[in-house]
PDB file of C-alpha atoms in Angstrom:
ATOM      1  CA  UNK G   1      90.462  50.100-118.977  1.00 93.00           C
ATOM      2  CA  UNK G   2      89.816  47.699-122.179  1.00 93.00           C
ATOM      3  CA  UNK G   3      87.898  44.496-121.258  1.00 93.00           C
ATOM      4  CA  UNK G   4      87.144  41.527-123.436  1.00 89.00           C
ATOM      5  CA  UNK G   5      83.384  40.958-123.953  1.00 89.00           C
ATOM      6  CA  UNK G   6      81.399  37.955-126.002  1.00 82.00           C
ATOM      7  CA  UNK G   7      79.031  40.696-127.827  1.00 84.00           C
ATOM      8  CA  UNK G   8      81.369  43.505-128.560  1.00 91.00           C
ATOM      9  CA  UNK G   9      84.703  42.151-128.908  1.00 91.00           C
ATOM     10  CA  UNK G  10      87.674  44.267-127.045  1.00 94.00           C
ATOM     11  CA  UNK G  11      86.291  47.519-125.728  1.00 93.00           C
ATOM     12  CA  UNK G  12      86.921  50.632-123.378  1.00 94.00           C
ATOM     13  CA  UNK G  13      84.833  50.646-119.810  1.00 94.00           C
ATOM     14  CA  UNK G  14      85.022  53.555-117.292  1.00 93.00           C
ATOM     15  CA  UNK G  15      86.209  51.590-114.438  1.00 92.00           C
ATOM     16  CA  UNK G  16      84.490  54.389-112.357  1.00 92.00           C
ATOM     17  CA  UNK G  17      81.004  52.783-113.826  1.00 92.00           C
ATOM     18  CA  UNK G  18      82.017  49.004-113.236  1.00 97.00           C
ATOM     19  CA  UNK G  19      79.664  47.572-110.590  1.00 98.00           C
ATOM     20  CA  UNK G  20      80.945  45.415-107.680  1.00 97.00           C
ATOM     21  CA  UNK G  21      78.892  42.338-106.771  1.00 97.00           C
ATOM     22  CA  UNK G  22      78.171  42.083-102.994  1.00 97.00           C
ATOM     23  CA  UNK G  23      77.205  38.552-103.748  1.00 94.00           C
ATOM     24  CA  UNK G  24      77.764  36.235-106.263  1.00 92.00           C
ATOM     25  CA  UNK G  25      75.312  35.587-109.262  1.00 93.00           C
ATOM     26  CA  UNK G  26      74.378  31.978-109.159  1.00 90.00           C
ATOM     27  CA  UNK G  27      76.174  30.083-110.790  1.00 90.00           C
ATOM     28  CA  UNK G  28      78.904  32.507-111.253  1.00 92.00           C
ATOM     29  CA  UNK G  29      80.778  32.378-108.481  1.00 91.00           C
ATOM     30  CA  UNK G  30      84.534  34.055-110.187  1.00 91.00           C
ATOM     31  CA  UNK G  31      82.236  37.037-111.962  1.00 94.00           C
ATOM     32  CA  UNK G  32      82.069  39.900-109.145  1.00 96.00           C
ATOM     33  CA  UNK G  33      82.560  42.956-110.833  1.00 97.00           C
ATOM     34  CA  UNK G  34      80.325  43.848-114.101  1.00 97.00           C
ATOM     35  CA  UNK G  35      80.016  46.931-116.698  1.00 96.00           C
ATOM     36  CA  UNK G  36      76.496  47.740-117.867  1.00 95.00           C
ATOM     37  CA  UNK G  37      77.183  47.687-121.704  1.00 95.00           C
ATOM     38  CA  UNK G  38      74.202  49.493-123.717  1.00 93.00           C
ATOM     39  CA  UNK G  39      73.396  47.876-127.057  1.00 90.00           C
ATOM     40  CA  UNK G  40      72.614  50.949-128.822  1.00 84.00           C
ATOM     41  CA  UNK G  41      71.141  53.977-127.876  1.00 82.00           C
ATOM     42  CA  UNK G  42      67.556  53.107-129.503  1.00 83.00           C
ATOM     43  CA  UNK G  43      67.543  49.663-128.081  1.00 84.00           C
ATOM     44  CA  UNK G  44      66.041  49.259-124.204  1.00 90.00           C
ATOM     45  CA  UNK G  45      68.407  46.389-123.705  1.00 94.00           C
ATOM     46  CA  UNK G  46      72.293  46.180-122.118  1.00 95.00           C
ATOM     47  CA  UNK G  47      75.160  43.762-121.604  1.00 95.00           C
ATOM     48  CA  UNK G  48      75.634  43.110-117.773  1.00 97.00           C
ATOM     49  CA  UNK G  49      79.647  41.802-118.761  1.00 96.00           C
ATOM     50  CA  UNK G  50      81.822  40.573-116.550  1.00 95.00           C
ATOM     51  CA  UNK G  51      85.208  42.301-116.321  1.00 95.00           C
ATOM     52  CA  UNK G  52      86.312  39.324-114.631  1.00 90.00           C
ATOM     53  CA  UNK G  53      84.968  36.071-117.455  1.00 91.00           C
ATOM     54  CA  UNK G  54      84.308  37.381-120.742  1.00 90.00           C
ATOM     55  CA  UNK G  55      81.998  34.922-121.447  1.00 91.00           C
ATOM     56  CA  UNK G  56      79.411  35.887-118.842  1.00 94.00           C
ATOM     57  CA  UNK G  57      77.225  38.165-119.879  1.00 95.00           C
ATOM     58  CA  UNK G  58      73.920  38.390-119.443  1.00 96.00           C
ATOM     59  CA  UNK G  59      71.668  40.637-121.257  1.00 96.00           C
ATOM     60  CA  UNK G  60      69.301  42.649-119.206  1.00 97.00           C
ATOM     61  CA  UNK G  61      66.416  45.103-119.469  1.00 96.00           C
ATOM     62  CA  UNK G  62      64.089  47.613-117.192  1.00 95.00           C
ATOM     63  CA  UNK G  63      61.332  45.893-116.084  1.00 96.00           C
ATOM     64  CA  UNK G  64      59.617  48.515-115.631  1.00 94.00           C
ATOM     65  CA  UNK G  65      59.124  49.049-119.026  1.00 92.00           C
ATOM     66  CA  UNK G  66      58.077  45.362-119.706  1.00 91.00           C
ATOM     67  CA  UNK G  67      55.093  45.505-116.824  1.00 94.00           C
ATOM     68  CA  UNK G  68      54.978  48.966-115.192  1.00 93.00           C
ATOM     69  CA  UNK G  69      52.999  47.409-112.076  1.00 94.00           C
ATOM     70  CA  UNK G  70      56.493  45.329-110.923  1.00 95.00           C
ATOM     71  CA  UNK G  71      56.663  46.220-107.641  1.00 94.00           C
ATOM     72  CA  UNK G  72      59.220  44.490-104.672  1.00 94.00           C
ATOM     73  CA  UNK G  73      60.198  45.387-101.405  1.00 93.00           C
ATOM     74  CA  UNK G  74      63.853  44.671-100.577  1.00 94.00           C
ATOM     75  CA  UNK G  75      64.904  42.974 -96.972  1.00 93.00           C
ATOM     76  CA  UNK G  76      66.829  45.199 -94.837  1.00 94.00           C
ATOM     77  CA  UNK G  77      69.867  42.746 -95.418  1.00 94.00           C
ATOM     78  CA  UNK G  78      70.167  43.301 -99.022  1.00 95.00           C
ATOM     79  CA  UNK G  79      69.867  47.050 -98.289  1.00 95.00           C
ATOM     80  CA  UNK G  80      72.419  46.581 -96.052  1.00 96.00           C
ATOM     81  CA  UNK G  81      74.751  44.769 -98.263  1.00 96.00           C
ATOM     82  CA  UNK G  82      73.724  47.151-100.806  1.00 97.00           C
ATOM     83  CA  UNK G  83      74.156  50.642 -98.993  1.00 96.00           C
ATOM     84  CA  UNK G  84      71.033  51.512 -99.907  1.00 95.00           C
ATOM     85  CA  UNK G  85      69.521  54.491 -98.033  1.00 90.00           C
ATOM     86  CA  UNK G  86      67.631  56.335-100.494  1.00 88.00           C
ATOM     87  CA  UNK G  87      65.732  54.565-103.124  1.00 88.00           C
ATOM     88  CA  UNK G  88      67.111  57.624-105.343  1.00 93.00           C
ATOM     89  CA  UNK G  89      70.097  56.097-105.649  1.00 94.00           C
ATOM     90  CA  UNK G  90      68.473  52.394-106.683  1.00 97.00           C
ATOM     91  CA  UNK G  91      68.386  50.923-110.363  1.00 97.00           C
ATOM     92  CA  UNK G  92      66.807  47.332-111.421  1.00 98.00           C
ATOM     93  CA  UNK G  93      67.496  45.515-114.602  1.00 98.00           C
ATOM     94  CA  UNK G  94      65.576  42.147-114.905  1.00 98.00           C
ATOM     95  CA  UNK G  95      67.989  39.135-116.743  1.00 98.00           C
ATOM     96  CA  UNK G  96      66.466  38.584-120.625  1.00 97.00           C
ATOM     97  CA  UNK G  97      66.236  34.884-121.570  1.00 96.00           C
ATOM     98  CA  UNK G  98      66.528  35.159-125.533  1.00 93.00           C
ATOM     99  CA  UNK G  99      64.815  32.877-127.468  1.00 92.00           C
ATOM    100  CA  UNK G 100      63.889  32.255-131.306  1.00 90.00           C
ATOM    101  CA  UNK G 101      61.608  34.431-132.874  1.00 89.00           C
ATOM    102  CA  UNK G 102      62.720  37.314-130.419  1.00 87.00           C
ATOM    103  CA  UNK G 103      58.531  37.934-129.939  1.00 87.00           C
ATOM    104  CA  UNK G 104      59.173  34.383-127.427  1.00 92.00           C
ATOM    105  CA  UNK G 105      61.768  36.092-124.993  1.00 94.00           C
ATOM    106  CA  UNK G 106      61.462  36.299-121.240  1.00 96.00           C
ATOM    107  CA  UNK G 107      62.117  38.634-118.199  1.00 96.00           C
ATOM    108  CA  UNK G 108      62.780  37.008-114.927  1.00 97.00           C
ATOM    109  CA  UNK G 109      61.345  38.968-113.295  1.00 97.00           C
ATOM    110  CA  UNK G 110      61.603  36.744-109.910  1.00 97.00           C
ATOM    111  CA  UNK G 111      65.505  37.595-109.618  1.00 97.00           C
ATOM    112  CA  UNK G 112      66.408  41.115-110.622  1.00 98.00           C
ATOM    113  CA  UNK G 113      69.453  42.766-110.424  1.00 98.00           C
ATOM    114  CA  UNK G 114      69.568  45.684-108.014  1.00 98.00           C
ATOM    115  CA  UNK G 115      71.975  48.506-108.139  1.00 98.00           C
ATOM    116  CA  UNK G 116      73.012  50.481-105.628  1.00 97.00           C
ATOM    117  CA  UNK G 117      74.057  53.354-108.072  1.00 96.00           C
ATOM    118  CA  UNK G 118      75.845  56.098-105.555  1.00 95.00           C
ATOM    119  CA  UNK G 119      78.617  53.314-104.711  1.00 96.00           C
ATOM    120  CA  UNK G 120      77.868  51.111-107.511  1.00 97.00           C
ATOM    121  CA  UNK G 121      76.967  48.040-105.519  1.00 97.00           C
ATOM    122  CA  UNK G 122      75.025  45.479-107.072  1.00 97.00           C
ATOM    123  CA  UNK G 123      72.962  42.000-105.620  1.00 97.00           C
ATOM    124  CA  UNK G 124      70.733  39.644-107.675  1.00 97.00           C
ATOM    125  CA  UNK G 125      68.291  39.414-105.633  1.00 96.00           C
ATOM    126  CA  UNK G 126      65.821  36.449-105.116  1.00 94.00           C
ATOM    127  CA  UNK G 127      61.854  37.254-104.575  1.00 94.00           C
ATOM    128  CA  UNK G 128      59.294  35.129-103.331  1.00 86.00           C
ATOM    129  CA  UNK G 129      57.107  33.336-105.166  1.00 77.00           C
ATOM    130  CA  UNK G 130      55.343  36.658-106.588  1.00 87.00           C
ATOM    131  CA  UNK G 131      56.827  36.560-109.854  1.00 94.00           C
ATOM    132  CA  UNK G 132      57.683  34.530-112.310  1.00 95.00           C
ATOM    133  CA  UNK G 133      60.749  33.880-113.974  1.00 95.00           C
ATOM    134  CA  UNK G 134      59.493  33.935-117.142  1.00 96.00           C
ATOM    135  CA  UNK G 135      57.484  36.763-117.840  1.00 95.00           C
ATOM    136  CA  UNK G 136      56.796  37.254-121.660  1.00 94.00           C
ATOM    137  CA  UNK G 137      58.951  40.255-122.594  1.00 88.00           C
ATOM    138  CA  UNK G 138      56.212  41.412-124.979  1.00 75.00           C
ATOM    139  CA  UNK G 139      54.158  41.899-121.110  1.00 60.00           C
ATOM    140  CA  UNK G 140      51.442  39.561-121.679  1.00 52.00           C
ATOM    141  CA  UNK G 141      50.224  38.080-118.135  1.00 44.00           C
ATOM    142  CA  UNK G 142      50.313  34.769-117.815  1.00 46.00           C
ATOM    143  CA  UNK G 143      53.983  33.244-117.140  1.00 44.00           C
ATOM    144  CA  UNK G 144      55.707  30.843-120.001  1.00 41.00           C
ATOM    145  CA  UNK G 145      56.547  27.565-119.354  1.00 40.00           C
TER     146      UNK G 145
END
């Protein structure tokens, strides 16, 4: 299927790979299914785009790869919601605030996105106060304010 998108234009998705929403984002209560969009094949970054709004999009990383220690337990709601019985079958992308020079983005790492990848389920998923959600994307420690 061709979707509409802010940072590509008009291109093809799989709609075998789109990703239903068992919740809403906040503050995007019409967006419920999304395509994970890569921005290149050297880049560690994607589009999560809407196929519903073509204006939300929200660009998202691994976290993983930003502070390798980032470690969460999920409720046994969300895994519920989310089908999640083997961890396997589990992705997380953490929601990249851009900012100007690049060196001054963030990670929130305090609501990730969670993917149930089998059934293509996902949740953004809010954490205690463990993390913050603005973690330097360059992995420093302390949180930016």
């Amino acid at each position: 299927m061709f979707i509409e998108t802010d940072y590509f234009g008009k291109i093809e998705v799989n709609e075998d790979e789109t990703i239903s929403f068992v919740s809403e984002i906040p503050g995007f209560p019409e967006s419920k299914t999304f395509a994970l969009i890569p921005y290149g094949d050297e880049l560690p970054f994607w589009s999560l785009q809407s196929i519903d709004d073509p204006a939300c999009a929200f660009v998202v990383t691994n976290p993983f790869w930003h502070k390798p220690d980032y470690a969460f337990e999920l409720t046994d709601g969300a895994k519920e919601q989310l089908g999640i019985d083997e961890a396997e079958h589990v992705s997380v992308y953490a929601i990249v605030t851009l900012r100007d020079p690049f060196d001054a983005s963030t990670l929130n790492l305090k609501a990730p996105i969670v993917i149930e990848t089998k059934e293509r389920r996902g949740k953004q998923v809010i954490l205690d106060d463990v993390y913050p959600a603005r973690f330097p994307l360059g992995g420093q420690k302390e949180e930016v304010r």
